[in-house]
Coordinates of C-alpha atoms in Angstrom, one line a residue:
M1 CA 18.0 -0.6 11.3
R2 CA 17.5 -3.3 13.8
L3 CA 13.9 -2.3 14.2
A4 CA 13.3 -2.5 10.5
L5 CA 14.9 -6.0 10.3
S6 CA 12.7 -7.2 13.2
L7 CA 9.6 -6.1 11.3
A8 CA 10.7 -7.9 8.2
P9 CA 9.6 -11.5 8.7
G10 CA 6.0 -10.7 9.8
T11 CA 5.4 -7.9 7.2
L12 CA 7.0 -9.9 4.5
F13 CA 4.8 -13.0 4.8
A14 CA 1.7 -10.8 5.3
G15 CA 2.6 -9.0 2.1
I16 CA 2.9 -12.3 0.2
A17 CA -0.5 -13.4 1.4
G18 CA -2.1 -10.1 0.3
G19 CA -0.3 -10.2 -3.0
I20 CA -1.4 -13.8 -3.8
V21 CA -5.1 -12.9 -3.8
F22 CA -5.0 -9.6 -5.6
P23 CA -4.5 -10.7 -9.2
I24 CA -7.0 -13.5 -8.7
F25 CA -10.1 -11.4 -7.7
P26 CA -10.8 -9.6 -10.9
I27 CA -10.6 -12.7 -13.2
V28 CA -12.6 -15.0 -10.8
G29 CA -15.2 -12.2 -10.4
L30 CA -15.7 -12.0 -14.1
R31 CA -15.9 -15.7 -14.5
V32 CA -18.8 -16.0 -11.9
G33 CA -20.6 -13.1 -13.5
L34 CA -19.8 -10.2 -11.1
S35 CA -19.9 -6.7 -12.7
T36 CA -16.7 -4.7 -13.1
F37 CA -18.1 -2.1 -10.7
F38 CA -18.7 -4.7 -8.0
I39 CA -15.3 -6.1 -8.5
G40 CA -13.9 -2.6 -8.0
A41 CA -16.0 -2.3 -4.9
I42 CA -14.5 -5.6 -3.6
L43 CA -11.0 -4.4 -4.2
A44 CA -11.7 -1.0 -2.6
A45 CA -13.6 -2.4 0.4
N46 CA -10.5 -2.8 2.7
R47 CA -9.4 0.7 1.9
A48 CA -12.9 2.0 2.7
V49 CA -12.8 0.4 6.2
R50 CA -9.2 1.7 6.8
V51 CA -10.4 5.2 6.0
V52 CA -12.7 5.0 8.9
C53 CA -10.6 3.1 11.4
A54 CA -7.0 4.1 10.6
P55 CA -7.0 7.2 12.9
V56 CA -8.6 5.2 15.7
V57 CA -6.0 2.4 15.2
G58 CA -3.3 5.2 15.5
V59 CA -4.6 6.2 18.8
L60 CA -4.7 2.6 19.9
V61 CA -1.0 2.3 18.9
D62 CA -0.2 5.2 21.2
R63 CA -2.1 3.6 24.0
I64 CA -1.1 -0.1 23.9
G65 CA 2.0 0.0 21.7
G66 CA 2.8 -0.9 18.2
R67 CA 3.8 -4.5 18.8
R68 CA 0.4 -5.5 20.3
T69 CA -1.5 -3.7 17.6
L70 CA 0.6 -5.4 14.9
L71 CA -0.2 -8.8 16.3
I72 CA -3.9 -8.1 16.5
G73 CA -3.9 -7.1 12.9
L74 CA -2.1 -10.2 11.7
A75 CA -4.5 -12.4 13.6
I76 CA -7.4 -10.7 11.9
Q77 CA -5.8 -11.4 8.5
V78 CA -5.8 -15.1 9.2
A79 CA -9.6 -15.0 9.5
V80 CA -9.7 -12.9 6.3
I81 CA -8.2 -15.8 4.2
G82 CA -10.8 -18.1 5.8
L83 CA -13.6 -15.9 4.4
F84 CA -12.1 -15.9 0.9
I85 CA -11.9 -19.7 0.9
A86 CA -15.5 -20.1 2.3
G87 CA -16.8 -17.9 -0.5
L88 CA -15.2 -20.1 -3.1
E89 CA -16.3 -23.4 -1.5
L90 CA -19.9 -22.2 -0.9
H91 CA -20.1 -20.7 -4.4
H92 CA -20.8 -17.3 -2.9
E93 CA -17.7 -15.6 -4.2
G94 CA -19.1 -12.1 -4.2
A95 CA -20.1 -12.3 -0.5
G96 CA -17.0 -14.1 0.6
F97 CA -14.6 -11.8 -1.2
L98 CA -16.4 -8.6 -0.1
G99 CA -16.7 -9.8 3.6
G100 CA -13.1 -10.8 3.6
R101 CA -11.9 -7.5 2.2
L102 CA -14.0 -5.5 4.7
L103 CA -12.4 -7.5 7.6
H104 CA -9.0 -7.1 5.9
G105 CA -9.4 -3.4 6.2
L106 CA -9.3 -3.5 10.0
G107 CA -6.5 -6.1 10.1
S108 CA -4.3 -4.3 7.6
A109 CA -4.9 -0.9 9.3
C110 CA -3.4 -2.4 12.5
V111 CA -0.4 -3.8 10.6
F112 CA 0.4 -0.7 8.5
V113 CA -0.2 2.0 11.1
S114 CA 1.7 0.1 13.8
A115 CA 4.7 -0.5 11.5
Q116 CA 4.9 3.1 10.4
A117 CA 4.6 4.3 14.0
L118 CA 7.4 1.9 15.1
A119 CA 9.5 3.3 12.3
L120 CA 9.1 6.9 13.6
Q121 CA 9.6 5.8 17.2
G122 CA 12.8 3.8 16.5
S123 CA 14.6 6.4 14.4
T124 CA 16.2 9.9 14.7
T125 CA 16.3 12.9 12.4
T126 CA 19.6 11.8 10.9
N127 CA 18.5 8.2 9.9
R128 CA 14.7 8.5 9.7
G129 CA 14.7 8.2 5.9
A130 CA 16.8 5.1 6.0
T131 CA 14.7 3.5 8.7
A132 CA 11.4 4.5 7.1
S133 CA 12.5 3.2 3.7
L134 CA 13.6 -0.2 5.1
V135 CA 10.3 -0.5 7.0
R136 CA 8.4 0.4 3.9
T137 CA 10.4 -2.1 1.9
T138 CA 9.5 -4.9 4.3
M139 CA 5.9 -3.8 4.0
V140 CA 5.8 -4.0 0.2
I141 CA 8.5 -6.4 -0.9
G142 CA 6.3 -9.4 -0.1
I143 CA 3.5 -8.1 -2.4
P144 CA 5.3 -8.6 -5.7
I145 CA 6.3 -12.1 -4.6
G146 CA 2.6 -12.7 -3.9
F147 CA 1.5 -11.2 -7.2
V148 CA 3.7 -13.7 -9.1
L149 CA 2.7 -16.6 -6.8
G150 CA -0.9 -15.8 -7.1
G151 CA -0.9 -16.1 -10.9
L152 CA 1.3 -19.2 -10.9
L153 CA -0.4 -21.0 -8.1
S154 CA -3.9 -20.4 -9.6
E155 CA -2.7 -22.1 -12.7
T156 CA -1.0 -25.0 -11.0
I157 CA -3.0 -25.9 -7.9
G158 CA -6.2 -23.8 -8.5
V159 CA -7.6 -20.7 -6.8
T160 CA -8.5 -22.5 -3.6
G161 CA -5.0 -23.9 -3.3
A162 CA -3.6 -20.4 -3.9
F163 CA -5.7 -19.0 -1.1
L164 CA -4.7 -21.9 1.3
F165 CA -1.1 -21.0 0.6
A166 CA -1.9 -17.4 1.4
G167 CA -3.5 -18.5 4.7
V168 CA -0.3 -20.4 5.7
S169 CA 1.8 -17.3 4.9
T170 CA -0.4 -15.2 7.2
V171 CA 0.0 -17.7 10.0
V172 CA 3.8 -17.6 9.5
A173 CA 3.7 -13.8 9.6
L174 CA 1.9 -13.8 12.9
I175 CA 4.3 -16.2 14.5
A176 CA 7.4 -14.4 13.1
A177 CA 6.1 -11.0 14.4
A178 CA 5.4 -12.4 17.8
I179 CA 9.0 -13.6 18.0
T180 CA 10.9 -10.7 16.5
V181 CA 9.1 -7.3 16.9
P182 CA 10.2 -5.4 20.1
D183 CA 7.7 -3.8 22.5
L184 CA 8.8 -0.2 22.3
K185 CA 7.4 2.0 25.0
A186 CA 6.6 5.7 24.5
T187 CA 9.0 8.1 26.2
V188 CA 6.1 10.3 27.5
A189 CA 3.2 8.9 29.6
V190 CA 0.5 11.1 28.1
R191 CA -1.6 9.5 25.3
P192 CA -3.7 11.4 22.8
S193 CA -7.5 11.2 22.8
I194 CA -9.7 10.5 19.9
G195 CA -10.6 14.2 19.8
R196 CA -7.0 14.9 19.0
V197 CA -7.5 13.4 15.6
V198 CA -9.8 16.4 14.6
A199 CA -7.3 18.9 15.9
A200 CA -4.4 17.4 14.2
A201 CA -6.2 17.2 10.9
R202 CA -6.4 21.0 10.8
D203 CA -2.6 21.3 10.4
L204 CA -2.0 22.5 6.8
R205 CA 1.4 20.7 6.7
L206 CA -0.2 17.4 7.8
L207 CA -2.9 17.8 5.1
A208 CA -0.2 18.5 2.5
I209 CA 1.7 15.3 3.5
G210 CA -1.5 13.4 3.6
G211 CA -2.3 14.6 0.1
L212 CA 0.9 13.2 -1.2
N213 CA 0.1 9.8 0.4
F214 CA -3.4 10.1 -1.1
V215 CA -2.1 10.5 -4.7
L216 CA 0.5 7.8 -4.2
A217 CA -2.2 5.3 -3.2
F218 CA -4.6 6.4 -5.8
A219 CA -2.2 6.0 -8.7
G220 CA -0.3 2.9 -7.6
G221 CA -2.3 0.5 -5.4
G222 CA -5.6 2.1 -6.5
M223 CA -5.6 2.7 -10.2
V224 CA -2.7 0.6 -11.7
L225 CA -3.1 -2.6 -9.7
T226 CA -6.8 -2.6 -9.9
T227 CA -7.1 -2.1 -13.7
L228 CA -4.0 -4.1 -14.8
A229 CA -5.7 -7.5 -15.1
F230 CA -8.4 -5.9 -17.2
L231 CA -5.7 -4.1 -19.3
V232 CA -3.9 -7.4 -19.9
Q233 CA -7.1 -9.1 -20.9
D234 CA -8.4 -6.3 -23.1
R235 CA -5.1 -5.9 -25.0
G236 CA -4.4 -9.7 -25.2
Y237 CA -1.0 -9.5 -23.5
T238 CA 0.8 -12.6 -22.5
A239 CA 4.2 -12.9 -20.7
L240 CA 6.2 -16.1 -20.5
G241 CA 3.3 -18.1 -21.9
R242 CA 1.1 -17.4 -18.8
N243 CA -2.6 -16.8 -18.8
V244 CA -4.3 -13.5 -17.9
E245 CA -3.9 -14.0 -14.1
G246 CA -0.3 -15.1 -14.5
T247 CA 0.6 -12.2 -16.9
A248 CA -1.1 -9.6 -14.7
G249 CA 0.7 -11.0 -11.6
L250 CA 4.1 -10.7 -13.3
L251 CA 3.4 -7.1 -14.4
M252 CA 2.2 -6.2 -10.9
G253 CA 5.4 -7.8 -9.6
V254 CA 7.5 -5.5 -11.8
M255 CA 6.1 -2.4 -10.2
S256 CA 6.4 -3.7 -6.7
I257 CA 9.9 -5.0 -7.1
A258 CA 11.0 -1.6 -8.5
D259 CA 9.2 0.1 -5.6
G260 CA 10.6 -2.2 -2.8
G261 CA 14.1 -2.5 -4.3
L262 CA 14.7 1.2 -4.8
T263 CA 13.0 2.5 -1.7
P264 CA 16.1 2.2 0.6
I265 CA 18.1 4.1 -1.9
A266 CA 15.6 7.0 -2.1
G267 CA 15.4 7.1 1.7
R268 CA 19.2 7.4 2.1
I269 CA 19.3 10.1 -0.6
G270 CA 16.8 12.1 1.3
D271 CA 18.7 11.7 4.5
R272 CA 22.0 12.7 3.1
W273 CA 20.8 15.9 1.5
R274 CA 17.9 16.6 3.8
A275 CA 15.8 16.8 0.7
H276 CA 12.9 14.4 1.2
A277 CA 10.4 17.0 -0.2
S278 CA 12.4 17.4 -3.3
V279 CA 12.7 13.6 -3.7
A280 CA 8.9 13.5 -3.4
A281 CA 8.5 16.1 -6.2
V282 CA 10.8 14.2 -8.6
S283 CA 9.0 11.0 -7.7
L284 CA 5.6 12.5 -8.6
V285 CA 6.9 13.4 -12.1
L286 CA 8.2 9.9 -12.6
I287 CA 4.8 8.4 -11.6
A288 CA 2.9 10.7 -14.0
G289 CA 5.3 9.8 -16.8
G290 CA 4.9 6.1 -16.2
L291 CA 1.1 6.4 -16.2
V292 CA 1.2 8.2 -19.6
W293 CA 3.5 5.5 -20.9
I294 CA 1.2 2.7 -19.8
A295 CA -1.7 4.4 -21.6
E296 CA 0.3 4.6 -24.9
A297 CA 2.0 1.2 -24.7
S298 CA 1.3 -1.3 -27.4
D299 CA 3.0 -4.5 -26.1
V300 CA 3.7 -6.3 -22.9
A301 CA 7.4 -5.4 -22.8
T302 CA 6.7 -1.7 -23.1
T303 CA 4.0 -1.9 -20.5
A304 CA 6.3 -3.6 -18.1
M305 CA 8.9 -0.8 -18.5
A306 CA 6.2 1.8 -18.0
I307 CA 5.0 0.0 -14.9
G308 CA 8.6 -0.1 -13.6
V309 CA 8.8 3.7 -13.9
V310 CA 5.7 4.0 -11.7
G311 CA 7.4 1.7 -9.2
I312 CA 10.5 3.8 -9.2
G313 CA 8.5 7.0 -8.5
S314 CA 6.6 5.2 -5.7
A315 CA 9.9 4.2 -4.2
G316 CA 10.9 7.8 -3.8
L317 CA 7.5 9.1 -2.7
G318 CA 6.7 6.5 -0.1
P319 CA 9.4 7.0 2.5
S320 CA 9.5 10.7 1.9
V321 CA 6.0 11.3 3.2
L322 CA 6.7 9.3 6.4
V323 CA 9.9 11.2 7.1
L324 CA 8.1 14.5 6.5
L325 CA 5.5 13.4 8.9
G326 CA 8.1 12.6 11.5
D327 CA 9.4 16.2 11.2
I328 CA 6.1 17.7 12.3
I329 CA 4.5 15.2 14.6
Q330 CA 4.9 15.1 18.4
P331 CA 6.8 12.1 19.9
T332 CA 3.7 11.1 21.9
E333 CA 1.4 11.2 18.8
R334 CA 3.4 9.0 16.3
G335 CA 0.6 6.5 16.2
L336 CA -2.0 9.2 15.6
G337 CA 0.2 10.7 12.8
A338 CA 0.7 7.4 11.1
G339 CA -3.1 6.7 11.4
L340 CA -3.9 10.0 9.7
L341 CA -1.3 9.3 7.0
Q342 CA -2.8 5.9 6.4
L343 CA -6.3 7.4 6.2
C344 CA -5.3 9.7 3.4
G345 CA -3.5 6.8 1.5
D346 CA -6.5 4.5 2.0
F347 CA -8.9 7.2 0.7
G348 CA -6.9 7.3 -2.5
G349 CA -6.6 3.5 -2.6
M350 CA -10.4 3.3 -2.2
L351 CA -11.3 5.8 -4.9
G352 CA -8.7 4.4 -7.4
P353 CA -10.5 1.0 -7.9
L354 CA -14.0 2.6 -8.0
I355 CA -13.0 5.4 -10.5
G356 CA -10.5 3.2 -12.5
T357 CA -13.0 0.3 -13.1
S358 CA -15.7 2.8 -14.1
I359 CA -13.6 4.7 -16.6
F360 CA -12.0 1.5 -17.9
A361 CA -15.4 0.4 -19.2
S362 CA -15.3 3.0 -21.9
S363 CA -11.5 3.5 -22.5
T364 CA -8.3 1.6 -21.7
E365 CA -6.1 4.7 -21.9
L366 CA -8.2 7.4 -20.1
P367 CA -7.9 6.1 -16.5
Y368 CA -4.1 6.3 -16.7
L369 CA -4.1 9.7 -18.4
V370 CA -6.5 11.2 -15.9
T371 CA -4.4 9.8 -13.0
A372 CA -1.2 11.3 -14.5
G373 CA -2.8 14.7 -14.5
L374 CA -3.9 14.3 -10.9
V375 CA -0.3 13.3 -9.9
M376 CA 1.3 16.3 -11.6
A377 CA -1.1 18.6 -9.7
F378 CA 0.6 17.6 -6.5
V379 CA 4.1 18.5 -7.5
P380 CA 3.8 22.1 -6.2
V381 CA 2.5 20.6 -2.9
A382 CA 5.7 18.6 -2.6
L383 CA 7.9 21.6 -3.3
W384 CA 6.0 23.7 -0.7
L385 CA 6.8 21.1 1.9
R386 CA 10.5 21.8 1.7
R387 CA 9.9 24.4 4.4
V388 CA 9.0 21.7 7.0
E389 CA 12.2 19.8 6.7
K390 CA 14.5 20.1 9.7
P391 CA 18.1 21.0 8.9

């Protein structure tokens, strides 16, 4: 638990910074004449980079340690905010946003992979779910705060001011992580090579766990968060008198608060009953049900409840996949395992915006219904993974 708390300040403020910019991109993009497909490409760009570099970052974690890799990632994210602001000020929003998101892919890969590897390294079989859930909570709890702040700040101090606030948050994250995160050493001197990535990817159990992370990212961070601002604008929703960005930010916050708030509970349930795979299966059903509810919702309150259900499902699925990974990965390859897990999640997060924005052009309901069907297809996979859990 001490490890999770040490990660909290840095990952919290990094999450706030990432959340601030997310609800702003789609609306600003439309205002300056960017196509919905290009906006989707901007939102997916960081995921595309992480698909390529996450396994390599995992090997880097095993070689130089999670703390150093985490600090490198946070430093890169400071530069990312600078690119966003430059794009706005130079009136080249498309280039600035795309360039920033591409660089953000490398920085966020370092942050996410190192945090997950540290969670595996600093836990045991009996408390891995609790530790993984707390680490995941620190990774995601700042995002809903950022969603809300992004919408509110863009209304009050403008988009550039909101991005400047995100930059300050990232600097605070870097300083906090440098002070609090311990430098855990591997217990075995041998480090995996890059070639080990290919060998590990042939493990059917690892592919199944990666598939669950893929569908989690595709549905939540990929599909819902990418299309939500468009949904709010298309259906004319407004919450608490806010504009499109503000309403979208509040709705995004509902999902992330439900996710971050309930993640520790789900992790502890899985630890107590040694049933993380079963928790994952139930969570998939909840996510699918929430997606169908979003598609059929007719007002902002119902949409908020549906999004909350998706968040509850994500809370159960997120820590479960990390714990299941810990049950099969070797102690000397935790960074590699976290990198491969991140790769699968980022592949889903990359496809979600591209597919979601393309389908959304013809139907507001179809993206959510298609995604719900995809999520349900992975329920048997989660049930099959019960065989890998250690008693």
